[in-house]
PDB file of C-alpha atoms and ligand atoms in Angstrom:
ATOM      1  CA  MET J   1     -29.671   1.871  13.758  1.00 40.00           C
ATOM      2  CA  THR J   2     -31.153   4.592  15.996  1.00 43.00           C
ATOM      3  CA  SER J   3     -29.017   7.544  16.977  1.00 46.00           C
ATOM      4  CA  THR J   4     -29.125   6.346  20.589  1.00 50.00           C
ATOM      5  CA  THR J   5     -27.693   2.954  19.600  1.00 49.00           C
ATOM      6  CA  SER J   6     -25.022   4.492  17.394  1.00 54.00           C
ATOM      7  CA  ASP J   7     -24.106   7.007  20.113  1.00 62.00           C
ATOM      8  CA  ALA J   8     -23.770   4.145  22.561  1.00 59.00           C
ATOM      9  CA  ALA J   9     -21.560   2.268  20.084  1.00 56.00           C
ATOM     10  CA  ALA J  10     -19.417   5.356  19.567  1.00 54.00           C
ATOM     11  CA  ASP J  11     -19.134   5.846  23.326  1.00 56.00           C
ATOM     12  CA  ALA J  12     -18.127   2.232  23.808  1.00 55.00           C
ATOM     13  CA  ALA J  13     -15.514   2.528  21.080  1.00 53.00           C
ATOM     14  CA  SER J  14     -14.157   5.766  22.489  1.00 54.00           C
ATOM     15  CA  ALA J  15     -14.079   4.310  25.996  1.00 56.00           C
ATOM     16  CA  SER J  16     -11.960   1.405  24.803  1.00 62.00           C
ATOM     17  CA  ARG J  17      -9.773   3.541  22.563  1.00 73.00           C
ATOM     18  CA  PRO J  18      -9.838   7.010  24.170  1.00 72.00           C
ATOM     19  CA  ALA J  19      -6.729   8.292  22.381  1.00 80.00           C
ATOM     20  CA  LEU J  20      -8.409   7.773  19.015  1.00 86.00           C
ATOM     21  CA  TYR J  21     -10.826  10.636  19.568  1.00 89.00           C
ATOM     22  CA  ALA J  22      -8.793  12.920  21.789  1.00 90.00           C
ATOM     23  CA  VAL J  23      -7.658  16.276  20.420  1.00 92.00           C
ATOM     24  CA  PRO J  24      -3.842  16.157  20.428  1.00 92.00           C
ATOM     25  CA  THR J  25      -2.203  18.187  23.166  1.00 94.00           C
ATOM     26  CA  PRO J  26       0.311  20.792  21.902  1.00 96.00           C
ATOM     27  CA  LEU J  27       3.104  18.387  22.892  1.00 96.00           C
ATOM     28  CA  GLU J  28       1.556  15.495  20.983  1.00 94.00           C
ATOM     29  CA  ARG J  29       1.034  17.680  17.936  1.00 96.00           C
ATOM     30  CA  HIS J  30       4.642  18.801  18.134  1.00 97.00           C
ATOM     31  CA  ALA J  31       5.834  15.190  18.371  1.00 97.00           C
ATOM     32  CA  ILE J  32       3.868  14.099  15.313  1.00 97.00           C
ATOM     33  CA  GLU J  33       4.942  17.117  13.263  1.00 98.00           C
ATOM     34  CA  THR J  34       8.555  16.684  14.335  1.00 98.00           C
ATOM     35  CA  ALA J  35       8.588  13.026  13.317  1.00 98.00           C
ATOM     36  CA  ILE J  36       7.391  13.984   9.823  1.00 98.00           C
ATOM     37  CA  ALA J  37       9.583  17.070   9.457  1.00 98.00           C
ATOM     38  CA  THR J  38      12.782  15.446  10.720  1.00 98.00           C
ATOM     39  CA  ARG J  39      12.536  12.371   8.544  1.00 98.00           C
ATOM     40  CA  HIS J  40      15.356  12.895   6.114  1.00 98.00           C
ATOM     41  CA  SER J  41      17.227  10.411   3.995  1.00 98.00           C
ATOM     42  CA  ILE J  42      20.350   9.786   6.035  1.00 98.00           C
ATOM     43  CA  ARG J  43      23.440   8.620   4.165  1.00 98.00           C
ATOM     44  CA  ALA J  44      25.933   8.162   6.994  1.00 98.00           C
ATOM     45  CA  PHE J  45      25.134   6.158  10.130  1.00 98.00           C
ATOM     46  CA  LEU J  46      26.977   5.430  13.357  1.00 98.00           C
ATOM     47  CA  PRO J  47      27.776   1.765  14.058  1.00 98.00           C
ATOM     48  CA  THR J  48      25.705   1.932  17.298  1.00 98.00           C
ATOM     49  CA  PRO J  49      23.548  -1.223  17.283  1.00 98.00           C
ATOM     50  CA  VAL J  50      19.749  -1.108  17.350  1.00 98.00           C
ATOM     51  CA  PRO J  51      18.159  -3.666  19.715  1.00 98.00           C
ATOM     52  CA  GLU J  52      15.986  -6.266  17.979  1.00 98.00           C
ATOM     53  CA  GLU J  53      13.156  -5.275  20.319  1.00 98.00           C
ATOM     54  CA  THR J  54      13.252  -1.733  18.907  1.00 98.00           C
ATOM     55  CA  ILE J  55      13.173  -3.019  15.324  1.00 98.00           C
ATOM     56  CA  ARG J  56      10.174  -5.207  16.203  1.00 98.00           C
ATOM     57  CA  ALA J  57       8.407  -2.232  17.827  1.00 98.00           C
ATOM     58  CA  ILE J  58       9.019  -0.032  14.762  1.00 98.00           C
ATOM     59  CA  LEU J  59       7.754  -2.656  12.312  1.00 98.00           C
ATOM     60  CA  GLY J  60       4.791  -3.541  14.522  1.00 98.00           C
ATOM     61  CA  LEU J  61       3.686   0.079  14.740  1.00 97.00           C
ATOM     62  CA  ALA J  62       4.275   0.648  11.002  1.00 98.00           C
ATOM     63  CA  ALA J  63       1.985  -2.296  10.267  1.00 98.00           C
ATOM     64  CA  ARG J  64      -0.883  -0.078  11.503  1.00 97.00           C
ATOM     65  CA  ALA J  65      -0.566   1.527   8.032  1.00 98.00           C
ATOM     66  CA  PRO J  66      -3.762   1.260   5.990  1.00 98.00           C
ATOM     67  CA  SER J  67      -4.090  -1.093   3.033  1.00 98.00           C
ATOM     68  CA  GLY J  68      -6.962  -1.788   0.649  1.00 98.00           C
ATOM     69  CA  THR J  69      -9.342  -4.274   2.346  1.00 98.00           C
ATOM     70  CA  ASN J  70      -6.619  -4.709   4.990  1.00 98.00           C
ATOM     71  CA  THR J  71      -4.535  -6.909   2.685  1.00 98.00           C
ATOM     72  CA  GLN J  72      -1.240  -5.808   4.366  1.00 98.00           C
ATOM     73  CA  PRO J  73       0.908  -6.632   1.320  1.00 98.00           C
ATOM     74  CA  TRP J  74       4.263  -6.070   3.046  1.00 99.00           C
ATOM     75  CA  LYS J  75       6.926  -8.582   3.966  1.00 98.00           C
ATOM     76  CA  VAL J  76      10.143  -7.481   5.645  1.00 99.00           C
ATOM     77  CA  TYR J  77      13.579  -9.088   5.987  1.00 99.00           C
ATOM     78  CA  VAL J  78      15.792  -7.629   8.706  1.00 99.00           C
ATOM     79  CA  LEU J  79      19.532  -7.951   8.150  1.00 98.00           C
ATOM     80  CA  THR J  80      22.114  -7.348  10.847  1.00 98.00           C
ATOM     81  CA  GLY J  81      25.579  -8.687  11.668  1.00 98.00           C
ATOM     82  CA  GLU J  82      27.144 -11.178   9.284  1.00 98.00           C
ATOM     83  CA  ALA J  83      23.962 -11.583   7.188  1.00 98.00           C
ATOM     84  CA  LYS J  84      24.114  -7.877   6.346  1.00 98.00           C
ATOM     85  CA  ARG J  85      27.883  -7.794   5.875  1.00 98.00           C
ATOM     86  CA  ALA J  86      27.843 -10.835   3.551  1.00 98.00           C
ATOM     87  CA  LEU J  87      25.123  -9.252   1.387  1.00 98.00           C
ATOM     88  CA  SER J  88      27.073  -5.981   1.239  1.00 98.00           C
ATOM     89  CA  ARG J  89      30.217  -7.795   0.096  1.00 98.00           C
ATOM     90  CA  ARG J  90      28.310  -9.651  -2.614  1.00 98.00           C
ATOM     91  CA  LEU J  91      26.527  -6.510  -3.834  1.00 98.00           C
ATOM     92  CA  LEU J  92      29.682  -4.406  -3.889  1.00 98.00           C
ATOM     93  CA  ALA J  93      31.467  -7.092  -5.924  1.00 98.00           C
ATOM     94  CA  ALA J  94      28.591  -7.110  -8.428  1.00 98.00           C
ATOM     95  CA  TYR J  95      28.393  -3.310  -8.528  1.00 98.00           C
ATOM     96  CA  ASP J  96      32.132  -2.942  -9.120  1.00 97.00           C
ATOM     97  CA  ASP J  97      32.249  -5.535 -11.892  1.00 97.00           C
ATOM     98  CA  PRO J  98      31.089  -3.840 -15.111  1.00 96.00           C
ATOM     99  CA  VAL J  99      29.902  -7.113 -16.668  1.00 96.00           C
ATOM    100  CA  GLU J 100      27.972  -8.296 -13.619  1.00 95.00           C
ATOM    101  CA  HIS J 101      26.654  -4.799 -12.995  1.00 95.00           C
ATOM    102  CA  ALA J 102      25.233  -4.590 -16.518  1.00 95.00           C
ATOM    103  CA  ALA J 103      23.629  -8.019 -16.167  1.00 94.00           C
ATOM    104  CA  ASN J 104      21.661  -6.948 -13.077  1.00 95.00           C
ATOM    105  CA  THR J 105      18.552  -5.032 -14.073  1.00 95.00           C
ATOM    106  CA  GLU J 106      15.366  -3.849 -12.363  1.00 95.00           C
ATOM    107  CA  GLU J 107      12.205  -5.901 -12.450  1.00 95.00           C
ATOM    108  CA  TYR J 108       9.975  -2.831 -12.262  1.00 96.00           C
ATOM    109  CA  ASP J 109      10.330   0.749 -13.469  1.00 96.00           C
ATOM    110  CA  TYR J 110      10.739   3.013 -10.490  1.00 96.00           C
ATOM    111  CA  TYR J 111      11.369   6.031 -12.704  1.00 96.00           C
ATOM    112  CA  PRO J 112       9.816   7.237 -15.961  1.00 96.00           C
ATOM    113  CA  THR J 113      11.571   6.159 -19.139  1.00 94.00           C
ATOM    114  CA  GLU J 114      11.000   9.649 -20.539  1.00 97.00           C
ATOM    115  CA  TRP J 115      12.095  12.433 -18.184  1.00 97.00           C
ATOM    116  CA  ARG J 116      10.454  15.853 -18.315  1.00 98.00           C
ATOM    117  CA  SER J 117      10.511  19.084 -16.360  1.00 98.00           C
ATOM    118  CA  PRO J 118       9.911  19.603 -13.443  1.00 97.00           C
ATOM    119  CA  TYR J 119      10.883  16.039 -12.425  1.00 98.00           C
ATOM    120  CA  ILE J 120      14.209  15.949 -14.207  1.00 98.00           C
ATOM    121  CA  ASP J 121      15.160  19.358 -12.730  1.00 98.00           C
ATOM    122  CA  ARG J 122      14.383  18.203  -9.200  1.00 98.00           C
ATOM    123  CA  ARG J 123      16.260  14.945  -9.757  1.00 97.00           C
ATOM    124  CA  ARG J 124      19.331  16.771 -11.016  1.00 97.00           C
ATOM    125  CA  LYS J 125      19.197  19.342  -8.229  1.00 97.00           C
ATOM    126  CA  VAL J 126      19.169  16.806  -5.396  1.00 98.00           C
ATOM    127  CA  GLY J 127      22.006  14.898  -7.059  1.00 96.00           C
ATOM    128  CA  TRP J 128      24.190  17.954  -7.471  1.00 96.00           C
ATOM    129  CA  ASP J 129      23.346  19.258  -4.005  1.00 97.00           C
ATOM    130  CA  LEU J 130      24.501  15.945  -2.488  1.00 98.00           C
ATOM    131  CA  TYR J 131      27.640  15.759  -4.615  1.00 97.00           C
ATOM    132  CA  GLY J 132      28.311  19.438  -3.931  1.00 97.00           C
ATOM    133  CA  LEU J 133      28.274  18.841  -0.175  1.00 97.00           C
ATOM    134  CA  LEU J 134      30.633  15.900  -0.605  1.00 98.00           C
ATOM    135  CA  GLY J 135      32.941  17.924  -2.871  1.00 98.00           C
ATOM    136  CA  ILE J 136      32.362  15.590  -5.817  1.00 97.00           C
ATOM    137  CA  ALA J 137      32.893  17.523  -9.044  1.00 96.00           C
ATOM    138  CA  LYS J 138      30.718  17.047 -12.130  1.00 91.00           C
ATOM    139  CA  GLY J 139      32.259  14.323 -14.244  1.00 93.00           C
ATOM    140  CA  ASP J 140      34.194  12.721 -11.374  1.00 97.00           C
ATOM    141  CA  LYS J 141      32.837   9.279 -12.207  1.00 96.00           C
ATOM    142  CA  ALA J 142      35.096   7.402  -9.799  1.00 97.00           C
ATOM    143  CA  ARG J 143      33.862   9.348  -6.779  1.00 97.00           C
ATOM    144  CA  MET J 144      30.246   9.197  -7.954  1.00 97.00           C
ATOM    145  CA  HIS J 145      30.597   5.435  -8.303  1.00 97.00           C
ATOM    146  CA  ALA J 146      32.090   5.228  -4.795  1.00 98.00           C
ATOM    147  CA  GLN J 147      29.316   7.357  -3.315  1.00 98.00           C
ATOM    148  CA  HIS J 148      26.616   5.243  -4.977  1.00 98.00           C
ATOM    149  CA  ALA J 149      28.386   2.136  -3.644  1.00 98.00           C
ATOM    150  CA  ARG J 150      27.691   3.409  -0.104  1.00 98.00           C
ATOM    151  CA  ASN J 151      24.102   2.282  -0.742  1.00 98.00           C
ATOM    152  CA  TYR J 152      25.315  -1.317  -0.729  1.00 98.00           C
ATOM    153  CA  GLN J 153      27.040  -0.801   2.625  1.00 98.00           C
ATOM    154  CA  PHE J 154      23.722   0.489   3.999  1.00 98.00           C
ATOM    155  CA  PHE J 155      25.598   3.766   4.519  1.00 98.00           C
ATOM    156  CA  GLY J 156      27.237   2.200   7.575  1.00 98.00           C
ATOM    157  CA  ALA J 157      23.897   1.469   9.307  1.00 98.00           C
ATOM    158  CA  PRO J 158      23.749  -1.530  11.653  1.00 98.00           C
ATOM    159  CA  VAL J 159      20.361  -2.595  10.238  1.00 99.00           C
ATOM    160  CA  GLY J 160      19.395  -3.262   6.635  1.00 99.00           C
ATOM    161  CA  LEU J 161      15.766  -3.887   5.720  1.00 99.00           C
ATOM    162  CA  MET J 162      14.543  -5.560   2.554  1.00 99.00           C
ATOM    163  CA  PHE J 163      10.918  -5.208   1.538  1.00 99.00           C
ATOM    164  CA  THR J 164       9.155  -7.658  -0.746  1.00 99.00           C
ATOM    165  CA  ILE J 165       5.655  -8.046  -2.154  1.00 98.00           C
ATOM    166  CA  ASP J 166       3.785 -11.086  -3.441  1.00 98.00           C
ATOM    167  CA  ARG J 167       3.857 -11.073  -7.227  1.00 98.00           C
ATOM    168  CA  ILE J 168       0.086 -11.554  -7.439  1.00 98.00           C
ATOM    169  CA  MET J 169      -0.488  -8.123  -5.866  1.00 98.00           C
ATOM    170  CA  ARG J 170      -1.323  -5.261  -8.217  1.00 98.00           C
ATOM    171  CA  GLN J 171      -0.698  -1.510  -8.403  1.00 97.00           C
ATOM    172  CA  GLY J 172      -3.018  -0.665  -5.473  1.00 98.00           C
ATOM    173  CA  SER J 173      -0.937  -2.780  -3.119  1.00 98.00           C
ATOM    174  CA  TRP J 174       2.149  -0.790  -4.099  1.00 98.00           C
ATOM    175  CA  LEU J 175       0.237   2.298  -2.955  1.00 98.00           C
ATOM    176  CA  ASP J 176      -0.360   0.542   0.393  1.00 98.00           C
ATOM    177  CA  TYR J 177       3.322  -0.362   0.474  1.00 98.00           C
ATOM    178  CA  GLY J 178       4.408   3.259   0.245  1.00 98.00           C
ATOM    179  CA  MET J 179       2.269   4.098   3.260  1.00 98.00           C
ATOM    180  CA  PHE J 180       3.845   1.246   5.189  1.00 99.00           C
ATOM    181  CA  LEU J 181       7.356   2.399   4.252  1.00 99.00           C
ATOM    182  CA  GLN J 182       6.673   5.959   5.399  1.00 99.00           C
ATOM    183  CA  SER J 183       5.224   4.566   8.633  1.00 98.00           C
ATOM    184  CA  VAL J 184       8.428   2.581   9.208  1.00 99.00           C
ATOM    185  CA  MET J 185      10.449   5.758   8.721  1.00 99.00           C
ATOM    186  CA  LEU J 186       8.241   7.804  11.064  1.00 98.00           C
ATOM    187  CA  ALA J 187       8.143   5.076  13.719  1.00 98.00           C
ATOM    188  CA  ALA J 188      11.954   5.024  13.570  1.00 98.00           C
ATOM    189  CA  ARG J 189      11.965   8.724  14.429  1.00 98.00           C
ATOM    190  CA  ALA J 190       9.980   7.953  17.599  1.00 98.00           C
ATOM    191  CA  HIS J 191      13.029   5.946  18.745  1.00 98.00           C
ATOM    192  CA  GLY J 192      15.506   8.659  17.735  1.00 98.00           C
ATOM    193  CA  LEU J 193      16.507   6.597  14.717  1.00 98.00           C
ATOM    194  CA  HIS J 194      16.896   7.555  11.083  1.00 98.00           C
ATOM    195  CA  THR J 195      16.450   5.810   7.762  1.00 99.00           C
ATOM    196  CA  CYS J 196      17.247   5.909   4.086  1.00 99.00           C
ATOM    197  CA  PRO J 197      14.787   4.225   1.720  1.00 99.00           C
ATOM    198  CA  GLN J 198      16.768   2.671  -1.130  1.00 98.00           C
ATOM    199  CA  ALA J 199      15.711   1.708  -4.624  1.00 98.00           C
ATOM    200  CA  ALA J 200      19.424   1.225  -5.402  1.00 98.00           C
ATOM    201  CA  PHE J 201      18.994  -2.407  -4.367  1.00 98.00           C
ATOM    202  CA  THR J 202      16.318  -3.291  -6.911  1.00 98.00           C
ATOM    203  CA  PRO J 203      18.622  -3.991  -9.907  1.00 98.00           C
ATOM    204  CA  PHE J 204      20.343  -6.621  -7.753  1.00 98.00           C
ATOM    205  CA  HIS J 205      17.211  -8.621  -6.865  1.00 98.00           C
ATOM    206  CA  ARG J 206      18.725 -11.814  -8.352  1.00 97.00           C
ATOM    207  CA  ILE J 207      21.462 -11.623  -5.708  1.00 98.00           C
ATOM    208  CA  ILE J 208      19.343 -10.282  -2.838  1.00 98.00           C
ATOM    209  CA  MET J 209      16.293 -12.543  -3.010  1.00 98.00           C
ATOM    210  CA  PRO J 210      18.131 -15.888  -2.565  1.00 98.00           C
ATOM    211  CA  HIS J 211      20.392 -14.290   0.073  1.00 98.00           C
ATOM    212  CA  ILE J 212      17.425 -13.322   2.257  1.00 98.00           C
ATOM    213  CA  GLY J 213      15.564 -16.569   1.556  1.00 98.00           C
ATOM    214  CA  ALA J 214      12.663 -14.934  -0.288  1.00 98.00           C
ATOM    215  CA  SER J 215      10.537 -17.186  -2.488  1.00 98.00           C
ATOM    216  CA  GLU J 216      10.115 -16.859  -6.248  1.00 97.00           C
ATOM    217  CA  ASN J 217       6.572 -15.602  -5.631  1.00 98.00           C
ATOM    218  CA  GLU J 218       8.008 -12.465  -4.070  1.00 98.00           C
ATOM    219  CA  GLN J 219       9.325  -9.332  -5.743  1.00 98.00           C
ATOM    220  CA  LEU J 220      11.839  -6.935  -4.214  1.00 98.00           C
ATOM    221  CA  VAL J 221      10.217  -3.525  -3.612  1.00 98.00           C
ATOM    222  CA  CYS J 222      13.211  -1.700  -2.121  1.00 98.00           C
ATOM    223  CA  GLY J 223      15.656  -1.734   0.766  1.00 98.00           C
ATOM    224  CA  MET J 224      16.188   0.614   3.688  1.00 99.00           C
ATOM    225  CA  SER J 225      19.009   1.521   6.047  1.00 99.00           C
ATOM    226  CA  LEU J 226      18.086   2.003   9.699  1.00 99.00           C
ATOM    227  CA  GLY J 227      20.174   3.277  12.572  1.00 99.00           C
ATOM    228  CA  HIS J 228      21.573   6.300  14.381  1.00 98.00           C
ATOM    229  CA  ALA J 229      22.530   9.192  12.100  1.00 98.00           C
ATOM    230  CA  ASP J 230      26.128  10.380  12.187  1.00 98.00           C
ATOM    231  CA  PRO J 231      25.721  14.089  13.075  1.00 98.00           C
ATOM    232  CA  ALA J 232      29.268  14.869  11.926  1.00 98.00           C
ATOM    233  CA  ALA J 233      28.755  13.573   8.365  1.00 98.00           C
ATOM    234  CA  ILE J 234      28.410  16.408   5.867  1.00 98.00           C
ATOM    235  CA  GLU J 235      26.042  14.442   3.611  1.00 98.00           C
ATOM    236  CA  ASN J 236      23.508  14.303   6.433  1.00 98.00           C
ATOM    237  CA  SER J 237      23.223  18.095   6.351  1.00 97.00           C
ATOM    238  CA  LEU J 238      21.465  17.907   2.977  1.00 97.00           C
ATOM    239  CA  VAL J 239      18.014  19.451   3.225  1.00 95.00           C
ATOM    240  CA  THR J 240      15.997  18.765   0.116  1.00 98.00           C
ATOM    241  CA  GLU J 241      13.619  21.335  -1.319  1.00 97.00           C
ATOM    242  CA  ARG J 242       9.871  21.023  -1.623  1.00 98.00           C
ATOM    243  CA  GLU J 243       7.402  22.759  -3.859  1.00 98.00           C
ATOM    244  CA  PRO J 244       5.284  25.175  -1.771  1.00 98.00           C
ATOM    245  CA  VAL J 245       1.662  24.134  -1.168  1.00 98.00           C
ATOM    246  CA  ALA J 246       0.441  26.686  -3.715  1.00 98.00           C
ATOM    247  CA  GLY J 247       2.505  24.899  -6.360  1.00 97.00           C
ATOM    248  CA  PHE J 248       0.771  21.539  -6.123  1.00 98.00           C
ATOM    249  CA  VAL J 249      -2.629  22.166  -4.504  1.00 98.00           C
ATOM    250  CA  ARG J 250      -5.835  23.596  -5.909  1.00 98.00           C
ATOM    251  CA  PHE J 251      -8.594  24.440  -3.485  1.00 98.00           C
ATOM    252  CA  LEU J 252     -12.041  24.124  -5.034  1.00 98.00           C
ATOM    253  CA  SER J 253     -15.170  25.366  -3.292  1.00 97.00           C
TER     254      SER J 253
HETATM  255  C1  LIG M   1      11.339   4.557  -2.596  1.00 88.89           C
HETATM  256  C2  LIG M   1      12.560   5.433  -2.468  1.00 88.89           C
HETATM  257  C3  LIG M   1      13.773   4.983  -2.928  1.00 88.89           C
HETATM  258  C4  LIG M   1      14.929   5.749  -2.745  1.00 88.89           C
HETATM  259  N1  LIG M   1      16.137   5.234  -3.137  1.00 88.89           N
HETATM  260  C5  LIG M   1      17.270   5.865  -2.734  1.00 88.89           C
HETATM  261  C6  LIG M   1      18.532   5.226  -2.928  1.00 88.89           C
HETATM  262  O1  LIG M   1      18.620   4.127  -3.495  1.00 88.89           O
HETATM  263  N2  LIG M   1      19.631   5.862  -2.480  1.00 88.89           N
HETATM  264  C7  LIG M   1      19.577   7.081  -1.853  1.00 88.89           C
HETATM  265  O2  LIG M   1      20.613   7.598  -1.451  1.00 88.89           O
HETATM  266  N3  LIG M   1      18.376   7.708  -1.673  1.00 88.89           N
HETATM  267  C8  LIG M   1      17.234   7.118  -2.076  1.00 88.89           C
HETATM  268  N4  LIG M   1      16.016   7.702  -1.838  1.00 88.89           N
HETATM  269  C9  LIG M   1      15.959   8.991  -1.106  1.00 88.89           C
HETATM  270  C10 LIG M   1      15.506  10.163  -1.982  1.00 88.89           C
HETATM  271  O3  LIG M   1      16.582  10.621  -2.749  1.00 88.89           O
HETATM  272  C11 LIG M   1      14.982  11.240  -1.027  1.00 88.89           C
HETATM  273  O4  LIG M   1      13.821  10.770  -0.389  1.00 88.89           O
HETATM  274  C12 LIG M   1      14.660  12.562  -1.697  1.00 88.89           C
HETATM  275  O5  LIG M   1      15.787  13.130  -2.290  1.00 88.89           O
HETATM  276  C13 LIG M   1      14.050  13.562  -0.698  1.00 88.89           C
HETATM  277  O6  LIG M   1      14.955  13.765   0.366  1.00 88.89           O
HETATM  278  P1  LIG M   1      14.583  13.428   1.888  1.00 88.89           P
HETATM  279  O7  LIG M   1      14.203  11.973   1.950  1.00 88.89           O
HETATM  280  O8  LIG M   1      15.821  13.718   2.677  1.00 88.89           O
HETATM  281  O9  LIG M   1      13.420  14.283   2.283  1.00 88.89           O
HETATM  282  C14 LIG M   1      14.848   7.012  -2.099  1.00 88.89           C
HETATM  283  C15 LIG M   1      13.589   7.471  -1.682  1.00 88.89           C
HETATM  284  C16 LIG M   1      12.477   6.703  -1.859  1.00 88.89           C
HETATM  285  C17 LIG M   1      11.140   7.219  -1.372  1.00 88.89           C
END
């Protein structure tokens, strides 16, 4: 292809999709950075409903996430109203029953089986920071149990999302999936909404999958709460730490 032809092709592409090549205005840059920086895991939501149209817009935009050879390995179940409440009731019953709880186990390892520093330190810190805010003392198992149970109530959110993947998909598709999930969370911010991604659901896949009508070819990846954050809830004031750039980046030149 000559440079003239390729220039013409680039011009045609940019004419049809001008925003793709435009340098962001300061306002646009601010909006993108704010969406990323204000995405926090929210653990107390207001009951304010989210219109189905908004949920569709969020998921449609998130589906612009990249995936290897454009395989788009995501499948989403949106739970609201009685469908969500019925699942919550069933999950809480299973979580509160020691026998049933023990019988429900994960299908995939989200976490390492052998914990090491610095991961274990970060894990402990976020746990104690959250419990500290809520006034839950170390060793107060009843209150810890109750706080964890809030996962199964979608932290009061009006929308619960369940994400599944076809069992034939491999590790690379899980990488794609993470990008999709982050895109869902960022797109939610564009609508003033907040989220909490939740692996807490995965041990209960035997209950969740039939409830949402997922086939046996699918595997539960995680769940997510979606809605308006409750600004008065103390747990939503948790700001988690991050390693500074110098701690995880090496510049080579
Ligand atoms: C895939 C995934 C699963 C998670 N599962 C849960 C969960 O089950 N319950 C919960 O309260 N938080 C859950 N979290 C939230 C993390 O604890 C949180 O992202 C982390 O502490 C950093 O805090 P931030 O999201 O507010 O930045 C999960 C996060 C991810 C990415």
